[in-house]
Short mmCIF file of C-alpha atoms and ligand atoms in Angstrom, two decimals:
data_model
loop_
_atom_site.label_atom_id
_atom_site.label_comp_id
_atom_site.label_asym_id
_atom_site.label_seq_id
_atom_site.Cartn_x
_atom_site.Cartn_y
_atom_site.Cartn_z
CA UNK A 12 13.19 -9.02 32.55
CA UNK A 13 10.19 -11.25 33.00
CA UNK A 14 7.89 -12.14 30.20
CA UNK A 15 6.75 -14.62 27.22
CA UNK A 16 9.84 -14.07 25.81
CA UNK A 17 12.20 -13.88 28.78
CA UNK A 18 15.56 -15.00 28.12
CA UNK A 19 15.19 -15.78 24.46
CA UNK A 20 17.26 -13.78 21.99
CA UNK A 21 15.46 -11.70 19.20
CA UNK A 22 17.33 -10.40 16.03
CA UNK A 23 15.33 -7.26 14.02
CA UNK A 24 17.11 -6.18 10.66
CA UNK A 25 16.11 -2.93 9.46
CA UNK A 26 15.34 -1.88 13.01
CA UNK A 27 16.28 1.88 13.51
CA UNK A 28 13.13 2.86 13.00
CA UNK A 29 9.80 2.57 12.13
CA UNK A 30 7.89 -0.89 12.20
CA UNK A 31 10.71 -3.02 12.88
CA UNK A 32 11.91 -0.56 15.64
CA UNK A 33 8.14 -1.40 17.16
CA UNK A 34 8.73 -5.11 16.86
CA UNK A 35 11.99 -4.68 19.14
CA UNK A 36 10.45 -2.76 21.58
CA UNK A 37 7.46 -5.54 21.57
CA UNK A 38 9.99 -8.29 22.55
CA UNK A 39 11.82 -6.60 24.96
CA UNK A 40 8.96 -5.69 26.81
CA UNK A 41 8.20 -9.56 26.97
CA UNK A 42 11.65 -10.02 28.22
CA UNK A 43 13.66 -10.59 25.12
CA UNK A 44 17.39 -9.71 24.80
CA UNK A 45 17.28 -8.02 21.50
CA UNK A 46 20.03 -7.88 18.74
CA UNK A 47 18.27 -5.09 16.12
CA UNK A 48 20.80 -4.19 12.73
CA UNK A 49 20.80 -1.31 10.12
CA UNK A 50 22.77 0.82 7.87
CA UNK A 51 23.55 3.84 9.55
CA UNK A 52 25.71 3.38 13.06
CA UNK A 53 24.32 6.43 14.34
CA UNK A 54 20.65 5.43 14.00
CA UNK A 55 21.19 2.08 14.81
CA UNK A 56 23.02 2.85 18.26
CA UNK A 57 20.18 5.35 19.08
CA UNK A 58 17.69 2.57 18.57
CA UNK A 59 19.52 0.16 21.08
CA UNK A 60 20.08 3.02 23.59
CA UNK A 61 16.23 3.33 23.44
CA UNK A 62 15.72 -0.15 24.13
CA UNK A 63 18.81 -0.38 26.84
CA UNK A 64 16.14 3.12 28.47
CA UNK A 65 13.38 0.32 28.43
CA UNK A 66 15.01 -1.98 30.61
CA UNK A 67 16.18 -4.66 27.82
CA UNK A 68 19.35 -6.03 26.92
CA UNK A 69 20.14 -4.89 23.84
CA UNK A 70 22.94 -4.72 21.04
CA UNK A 71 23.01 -2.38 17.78
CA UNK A 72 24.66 -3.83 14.67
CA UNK A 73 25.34 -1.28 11.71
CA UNK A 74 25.60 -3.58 8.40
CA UNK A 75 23.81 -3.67 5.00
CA UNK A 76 21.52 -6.50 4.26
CA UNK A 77 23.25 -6.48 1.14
CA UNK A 78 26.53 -6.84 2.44
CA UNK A 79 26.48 -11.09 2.80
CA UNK A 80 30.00 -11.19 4.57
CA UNK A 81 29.00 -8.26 6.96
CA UNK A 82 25.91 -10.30 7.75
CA UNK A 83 27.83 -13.53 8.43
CA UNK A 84 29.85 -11.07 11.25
CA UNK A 85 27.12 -9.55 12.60
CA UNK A 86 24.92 -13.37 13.61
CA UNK A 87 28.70 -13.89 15.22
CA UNK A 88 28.74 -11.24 17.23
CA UNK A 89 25.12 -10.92 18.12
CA UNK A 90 25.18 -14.72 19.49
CA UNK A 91 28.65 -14.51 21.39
CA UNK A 92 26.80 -11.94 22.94
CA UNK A 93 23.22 -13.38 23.71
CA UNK A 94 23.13 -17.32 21.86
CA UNK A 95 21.68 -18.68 19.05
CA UNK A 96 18.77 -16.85 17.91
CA UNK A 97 15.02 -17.66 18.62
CA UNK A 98 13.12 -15.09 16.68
CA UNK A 99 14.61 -13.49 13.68
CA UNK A 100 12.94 -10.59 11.39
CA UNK A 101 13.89 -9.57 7.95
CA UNK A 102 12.61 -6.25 7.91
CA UNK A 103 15.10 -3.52 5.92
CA UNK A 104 13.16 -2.18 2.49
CA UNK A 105 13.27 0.88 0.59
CA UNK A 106 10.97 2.15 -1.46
CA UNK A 107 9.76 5.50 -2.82
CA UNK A 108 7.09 6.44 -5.88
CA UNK A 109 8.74 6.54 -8.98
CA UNK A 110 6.70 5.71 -12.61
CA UNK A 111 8.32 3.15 -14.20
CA UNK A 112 9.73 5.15 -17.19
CA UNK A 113 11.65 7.59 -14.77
CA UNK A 114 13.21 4.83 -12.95
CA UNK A 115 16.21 3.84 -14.00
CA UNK A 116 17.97 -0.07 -13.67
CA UNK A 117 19.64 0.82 -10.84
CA UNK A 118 16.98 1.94 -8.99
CA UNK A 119 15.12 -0.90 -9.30
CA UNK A 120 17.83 -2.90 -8.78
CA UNK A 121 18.61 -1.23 -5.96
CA UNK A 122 15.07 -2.01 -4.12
CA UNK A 123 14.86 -5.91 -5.49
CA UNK A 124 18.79 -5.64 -3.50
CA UNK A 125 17.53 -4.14 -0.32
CA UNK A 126 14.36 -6.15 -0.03
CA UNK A 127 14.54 -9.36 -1.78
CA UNK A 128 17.97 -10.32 -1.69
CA UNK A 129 18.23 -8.82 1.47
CA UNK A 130 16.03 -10.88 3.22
CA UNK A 131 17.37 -13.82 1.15
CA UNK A 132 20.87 -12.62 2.91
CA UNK A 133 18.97 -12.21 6.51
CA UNK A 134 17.60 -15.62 6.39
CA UNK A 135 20.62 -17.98 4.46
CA UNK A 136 23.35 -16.05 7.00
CA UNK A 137 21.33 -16.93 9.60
CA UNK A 138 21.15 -20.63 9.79
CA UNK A 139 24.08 -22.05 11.48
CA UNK A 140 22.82 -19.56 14.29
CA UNK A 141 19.15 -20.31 14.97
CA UNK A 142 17.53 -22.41 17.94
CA UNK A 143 16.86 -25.90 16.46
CA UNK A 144 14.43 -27.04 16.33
CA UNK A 145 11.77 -23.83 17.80
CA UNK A 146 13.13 -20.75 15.65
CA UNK A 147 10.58 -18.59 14.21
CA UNK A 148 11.42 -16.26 10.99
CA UNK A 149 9.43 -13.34 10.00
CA UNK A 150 10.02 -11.30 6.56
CA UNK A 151 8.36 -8.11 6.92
CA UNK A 152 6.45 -7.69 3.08
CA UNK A 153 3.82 -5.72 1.95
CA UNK A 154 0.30 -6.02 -0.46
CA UNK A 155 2.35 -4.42 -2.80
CA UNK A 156 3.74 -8.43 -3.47
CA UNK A 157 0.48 -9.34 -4.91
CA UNK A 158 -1.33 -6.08 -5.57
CA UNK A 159 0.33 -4.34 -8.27
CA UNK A 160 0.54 -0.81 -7.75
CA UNK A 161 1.27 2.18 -9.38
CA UNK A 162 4.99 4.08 -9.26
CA UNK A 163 6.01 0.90 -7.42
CA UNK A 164 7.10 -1.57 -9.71
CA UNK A 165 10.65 -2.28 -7.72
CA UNK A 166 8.57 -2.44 -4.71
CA UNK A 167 6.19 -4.53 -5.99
CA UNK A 168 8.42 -7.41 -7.79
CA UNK A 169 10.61 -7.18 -4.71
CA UNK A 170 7.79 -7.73 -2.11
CA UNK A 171 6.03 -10.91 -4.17
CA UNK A 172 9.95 -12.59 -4.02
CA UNK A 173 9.74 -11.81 -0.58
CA UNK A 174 6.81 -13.91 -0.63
CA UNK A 175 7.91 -16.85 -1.98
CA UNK A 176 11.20 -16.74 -0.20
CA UNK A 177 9.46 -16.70 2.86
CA UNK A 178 7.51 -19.97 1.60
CA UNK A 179 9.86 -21.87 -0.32
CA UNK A 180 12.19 -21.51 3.00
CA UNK A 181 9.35 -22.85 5.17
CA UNK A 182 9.02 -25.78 2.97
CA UNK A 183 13.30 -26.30 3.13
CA UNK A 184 13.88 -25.66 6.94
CA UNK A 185 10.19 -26.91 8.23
CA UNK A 186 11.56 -30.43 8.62
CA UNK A 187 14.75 -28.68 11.03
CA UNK A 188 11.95 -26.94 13.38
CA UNK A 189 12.24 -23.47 12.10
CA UNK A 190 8.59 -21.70 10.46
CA UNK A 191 9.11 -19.13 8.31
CA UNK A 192 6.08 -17.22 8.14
CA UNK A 193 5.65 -13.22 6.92
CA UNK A 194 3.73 -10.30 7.80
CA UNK A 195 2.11 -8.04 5.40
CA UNK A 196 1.28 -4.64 7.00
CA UNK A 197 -1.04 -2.38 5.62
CA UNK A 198 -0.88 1.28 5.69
CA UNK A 199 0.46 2.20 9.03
CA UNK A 200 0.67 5.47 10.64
CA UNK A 201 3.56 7.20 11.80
CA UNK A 202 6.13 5.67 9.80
CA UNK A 203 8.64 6.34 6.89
CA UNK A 204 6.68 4.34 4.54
CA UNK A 205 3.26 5.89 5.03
CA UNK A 206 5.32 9.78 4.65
CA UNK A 207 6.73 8.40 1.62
CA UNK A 208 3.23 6.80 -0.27
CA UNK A 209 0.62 8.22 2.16
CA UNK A 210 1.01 11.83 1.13
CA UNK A 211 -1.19 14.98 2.02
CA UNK A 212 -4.06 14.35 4.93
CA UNK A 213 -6.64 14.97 1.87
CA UNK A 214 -4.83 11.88 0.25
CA UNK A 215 -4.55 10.36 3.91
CA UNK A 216 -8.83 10.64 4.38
CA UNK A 217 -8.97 8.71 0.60
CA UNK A 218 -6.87 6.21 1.65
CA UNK A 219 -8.40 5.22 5.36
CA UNK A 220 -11.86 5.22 3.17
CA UNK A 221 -11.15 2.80 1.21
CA UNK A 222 -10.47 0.76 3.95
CA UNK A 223 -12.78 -2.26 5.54
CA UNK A 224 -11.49 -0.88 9.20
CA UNK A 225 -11.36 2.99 7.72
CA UNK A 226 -8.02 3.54 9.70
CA UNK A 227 -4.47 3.34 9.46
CA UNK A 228 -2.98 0.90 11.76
CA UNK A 229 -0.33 1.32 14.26
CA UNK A 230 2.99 -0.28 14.73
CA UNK A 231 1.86 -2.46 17.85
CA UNK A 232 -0.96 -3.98 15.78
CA UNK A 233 1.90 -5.30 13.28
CA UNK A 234 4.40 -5.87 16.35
CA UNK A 235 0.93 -8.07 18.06
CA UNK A 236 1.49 -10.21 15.34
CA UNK A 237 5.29 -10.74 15.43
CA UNK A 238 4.73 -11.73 18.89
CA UNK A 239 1.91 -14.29 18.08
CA UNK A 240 3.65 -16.16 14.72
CA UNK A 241 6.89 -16.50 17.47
CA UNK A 242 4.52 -18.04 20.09
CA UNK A 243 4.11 -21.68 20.93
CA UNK A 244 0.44 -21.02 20.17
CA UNK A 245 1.41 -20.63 16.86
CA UNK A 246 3.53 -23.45 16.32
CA UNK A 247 1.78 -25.42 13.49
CA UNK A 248 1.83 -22.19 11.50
CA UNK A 249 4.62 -22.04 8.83
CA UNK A 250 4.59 -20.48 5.28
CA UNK A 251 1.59 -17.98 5.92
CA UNK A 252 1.58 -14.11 4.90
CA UNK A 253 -0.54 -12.79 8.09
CA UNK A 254 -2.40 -9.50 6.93
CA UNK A 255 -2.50 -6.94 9.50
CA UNK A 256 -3.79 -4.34 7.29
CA UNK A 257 -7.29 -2.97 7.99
CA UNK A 258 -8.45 -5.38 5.18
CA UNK A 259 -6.68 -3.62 2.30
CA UNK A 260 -6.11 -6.74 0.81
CA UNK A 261 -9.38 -7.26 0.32
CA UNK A 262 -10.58 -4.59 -1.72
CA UNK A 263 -11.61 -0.59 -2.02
CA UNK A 264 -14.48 -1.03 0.56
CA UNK A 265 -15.76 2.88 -0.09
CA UNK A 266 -19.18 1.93 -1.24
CA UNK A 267 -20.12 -0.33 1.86
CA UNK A 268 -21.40 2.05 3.73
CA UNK A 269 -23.21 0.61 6.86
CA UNK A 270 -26.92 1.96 7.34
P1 NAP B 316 11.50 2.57 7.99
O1 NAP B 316 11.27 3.20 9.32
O2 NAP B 316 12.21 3.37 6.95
O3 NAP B 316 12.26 1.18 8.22
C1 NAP B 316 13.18 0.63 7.31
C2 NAP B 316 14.38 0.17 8.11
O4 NAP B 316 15.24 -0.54 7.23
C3 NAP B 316 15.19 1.30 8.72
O5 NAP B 316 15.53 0.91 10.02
C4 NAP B 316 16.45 1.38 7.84
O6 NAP B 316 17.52 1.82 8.68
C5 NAP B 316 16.58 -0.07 7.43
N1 NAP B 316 17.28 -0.29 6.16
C6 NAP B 316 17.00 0.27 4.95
N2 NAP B 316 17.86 -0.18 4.02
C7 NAP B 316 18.69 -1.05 4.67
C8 NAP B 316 19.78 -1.84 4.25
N3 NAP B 316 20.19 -1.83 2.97
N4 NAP B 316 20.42 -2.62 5.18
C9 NAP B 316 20.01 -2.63 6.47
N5 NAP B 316 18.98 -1.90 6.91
C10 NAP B 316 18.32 -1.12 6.03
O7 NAP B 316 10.14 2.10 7.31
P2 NAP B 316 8.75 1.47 7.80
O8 NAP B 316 7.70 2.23 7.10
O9 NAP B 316 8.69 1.30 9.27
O10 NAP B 316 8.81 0.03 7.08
C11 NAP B 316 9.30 -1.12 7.76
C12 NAP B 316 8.92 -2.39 7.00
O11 NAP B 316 7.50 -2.48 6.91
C13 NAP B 316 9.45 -2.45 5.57
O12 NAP B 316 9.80 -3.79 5.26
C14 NAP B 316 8.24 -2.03 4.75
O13 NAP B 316 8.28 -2.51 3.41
C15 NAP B 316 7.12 -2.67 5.54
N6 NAP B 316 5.81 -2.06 5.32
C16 NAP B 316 5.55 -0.81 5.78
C17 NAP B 316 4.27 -0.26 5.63
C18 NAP B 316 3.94 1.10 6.21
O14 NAP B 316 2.75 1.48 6.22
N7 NAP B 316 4.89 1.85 6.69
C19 NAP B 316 3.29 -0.98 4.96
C20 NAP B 316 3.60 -2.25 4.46
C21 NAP B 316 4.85 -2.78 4.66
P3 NAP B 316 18.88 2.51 8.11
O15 NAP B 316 18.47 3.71 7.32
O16 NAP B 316 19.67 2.81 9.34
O17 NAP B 316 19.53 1.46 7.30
N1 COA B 317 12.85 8.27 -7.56
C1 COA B 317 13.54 7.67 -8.58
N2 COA B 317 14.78 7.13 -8.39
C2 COA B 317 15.31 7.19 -7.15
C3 COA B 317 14.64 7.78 -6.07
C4 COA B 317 13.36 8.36 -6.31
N3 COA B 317 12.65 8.95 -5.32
N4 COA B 317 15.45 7.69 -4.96
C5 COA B 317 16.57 7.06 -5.35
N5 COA B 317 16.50 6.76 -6.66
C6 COA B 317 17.52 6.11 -7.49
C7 COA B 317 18.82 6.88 -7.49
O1 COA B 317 18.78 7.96 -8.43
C8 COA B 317 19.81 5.78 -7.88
O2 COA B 317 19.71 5.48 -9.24
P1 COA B 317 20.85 6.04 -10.33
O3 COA B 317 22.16 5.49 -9.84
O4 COA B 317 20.42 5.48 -11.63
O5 COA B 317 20.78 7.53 -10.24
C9 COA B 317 19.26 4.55 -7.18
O6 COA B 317 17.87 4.84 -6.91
C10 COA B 317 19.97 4.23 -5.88
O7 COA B 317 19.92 5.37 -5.06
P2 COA B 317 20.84 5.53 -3.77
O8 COA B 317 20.45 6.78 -3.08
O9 COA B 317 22.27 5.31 -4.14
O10 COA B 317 20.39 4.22 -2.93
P3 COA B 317 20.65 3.88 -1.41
O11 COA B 317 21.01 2.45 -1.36
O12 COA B 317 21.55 4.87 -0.74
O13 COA B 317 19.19 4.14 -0.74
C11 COA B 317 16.79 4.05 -1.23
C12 COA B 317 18.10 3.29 -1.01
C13 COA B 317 16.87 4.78 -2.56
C14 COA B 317 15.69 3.00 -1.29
C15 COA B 317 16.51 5.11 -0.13
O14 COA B 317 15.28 5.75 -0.37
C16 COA B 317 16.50 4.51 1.28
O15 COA B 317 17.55 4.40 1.89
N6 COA B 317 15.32 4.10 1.82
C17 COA B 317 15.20 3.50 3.15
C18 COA B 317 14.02 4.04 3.92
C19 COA B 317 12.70 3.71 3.26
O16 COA B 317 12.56 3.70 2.04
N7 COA B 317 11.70 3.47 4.12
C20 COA B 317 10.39 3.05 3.67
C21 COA B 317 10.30 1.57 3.67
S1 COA B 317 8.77 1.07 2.94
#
């Protein structure tokens, strides 16, 4: 397929659905051959079939970003298959509201494991198999890594390591040729996240009201993004968390009411 990306080989974990599913389907469409890796082998083989329906080359991968070894297998056989990898998102999370005093260690263990230590496992696995120098990596975080936030304490402390994992790696592997920037979405309609946090539309109206932009965003706005951090246009850019988010970091904007 022709496109920015034609030829070059894209690898999406946590990509059966959702945001990271979007991302995929973003590449492809510019021509990308497109590894994309979850849990569940059912949901993971669907997503490939969807992109394989939308002309792209594609391979599904089921393995568990906290599974180190199964990562290490998975970069072999997703570049005996397409080569070394170009682009490469970290996107698998969990999360779900929980006060802190009902959540027990293990669930918060469980979401620092998924999220933090999963993209720590995404990235390290990775490096013997990336383009260098030209790769560009993306962890997929959240506000939640330097807005603390209610019910999400695991989500929260997982999302700010994200953060500096995604930095302190730009500052390692910068001098090899590979940026490591992130993405921090904010609310975004339509996915798991938002039916998990978002709630009832009554709860929905509050939250786009607060908003600068008053609207939930969608997953190509995030996936517009992906495709601009991986772009030689944006090759001095390394270490940045890109908002795409309405401008929910910057406040409850509910009181600026325009004339
Ligand atoms: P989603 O559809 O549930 O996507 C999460 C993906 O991660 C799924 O494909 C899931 O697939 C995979 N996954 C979960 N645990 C995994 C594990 N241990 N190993 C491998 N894969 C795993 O959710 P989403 O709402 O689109 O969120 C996607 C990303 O955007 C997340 O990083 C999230 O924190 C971030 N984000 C979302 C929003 C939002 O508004 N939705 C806002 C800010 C940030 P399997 O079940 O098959 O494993
Ligand atoms: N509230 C409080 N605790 C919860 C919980 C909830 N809603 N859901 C799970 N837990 C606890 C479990 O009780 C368990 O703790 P325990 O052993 O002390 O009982 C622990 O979390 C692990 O649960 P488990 O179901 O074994 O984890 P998992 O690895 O199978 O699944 C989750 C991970 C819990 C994050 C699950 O929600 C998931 O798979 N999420 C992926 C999709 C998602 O969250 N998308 C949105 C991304 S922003």
């Amino acid at each position: 397929m022709a496109g920015r990306y034609a030829g070059k080989h894209v690898f999406v974990a946590g990509a059966s659905s959702g945001i990271n599913l979007g991302i995929a389907h973003a590449f492809a469409a510019e021509g990308a051959k497109v590894t994309v890796l979850s849990r569940s082998a059912d949901k993971i083989e669907a997503a490939a079939a969807g992109l394989h329906d939308a002309g792209a080359e594609a391979i599904g991968i089921a393995c568990d970003v906290r599974d180190y070894p199964g990562l290490e297998a998975a970069y072999a056989e997703a570049t005996g298959k397409f080569g070394p990898i170009d682009v490469l998102i970290s996107g698998a999370a969990g999360n779900f509201l929980a006060p802190a005093v009902k959540l027990s260690a293990n669930a918060f263990k469980t979401v620092v494991d998924i999220d933090l230590l999963g993209t720590f496992n995404v990235f390290r696995a990775s490096y013997d198999h990336l383009v260098r120098p030209g790769a560009s990596l993306i962890a997929i975080t959240a506000g939640q890594a330097v807005h603390p936030s209610s019910f999400q304490i695991h989500a929260c402390a997982a999302k700010a390591g994200v953060n500096m994992v995604t930095k302190c790696l730009a500052l390692e592997w910068g001098p090899a040729g590979i940026r490591v920037n992130g993405i921090s979405p904010g609310p975004i309609g339509d996915t798991e996240g938002m039916k998990r946090l978002g709630g009832d539309p009554a709860r929905e109206q509050q939250i786009k009201g607060r908003l600068a932009l008053r609207d939930y965003g969608t997953k190509a706005d995030v996936a517009e993004a992906a495709l601009w951090l991986s772009s030689p246009e944006a090759k001095y850019v390394t270490g940045a968390i890109l908002n795409v988010d309405g401008g929910s970091d910057l406040g409850d904007a509910s009181a600026n009411a325009l004339g």
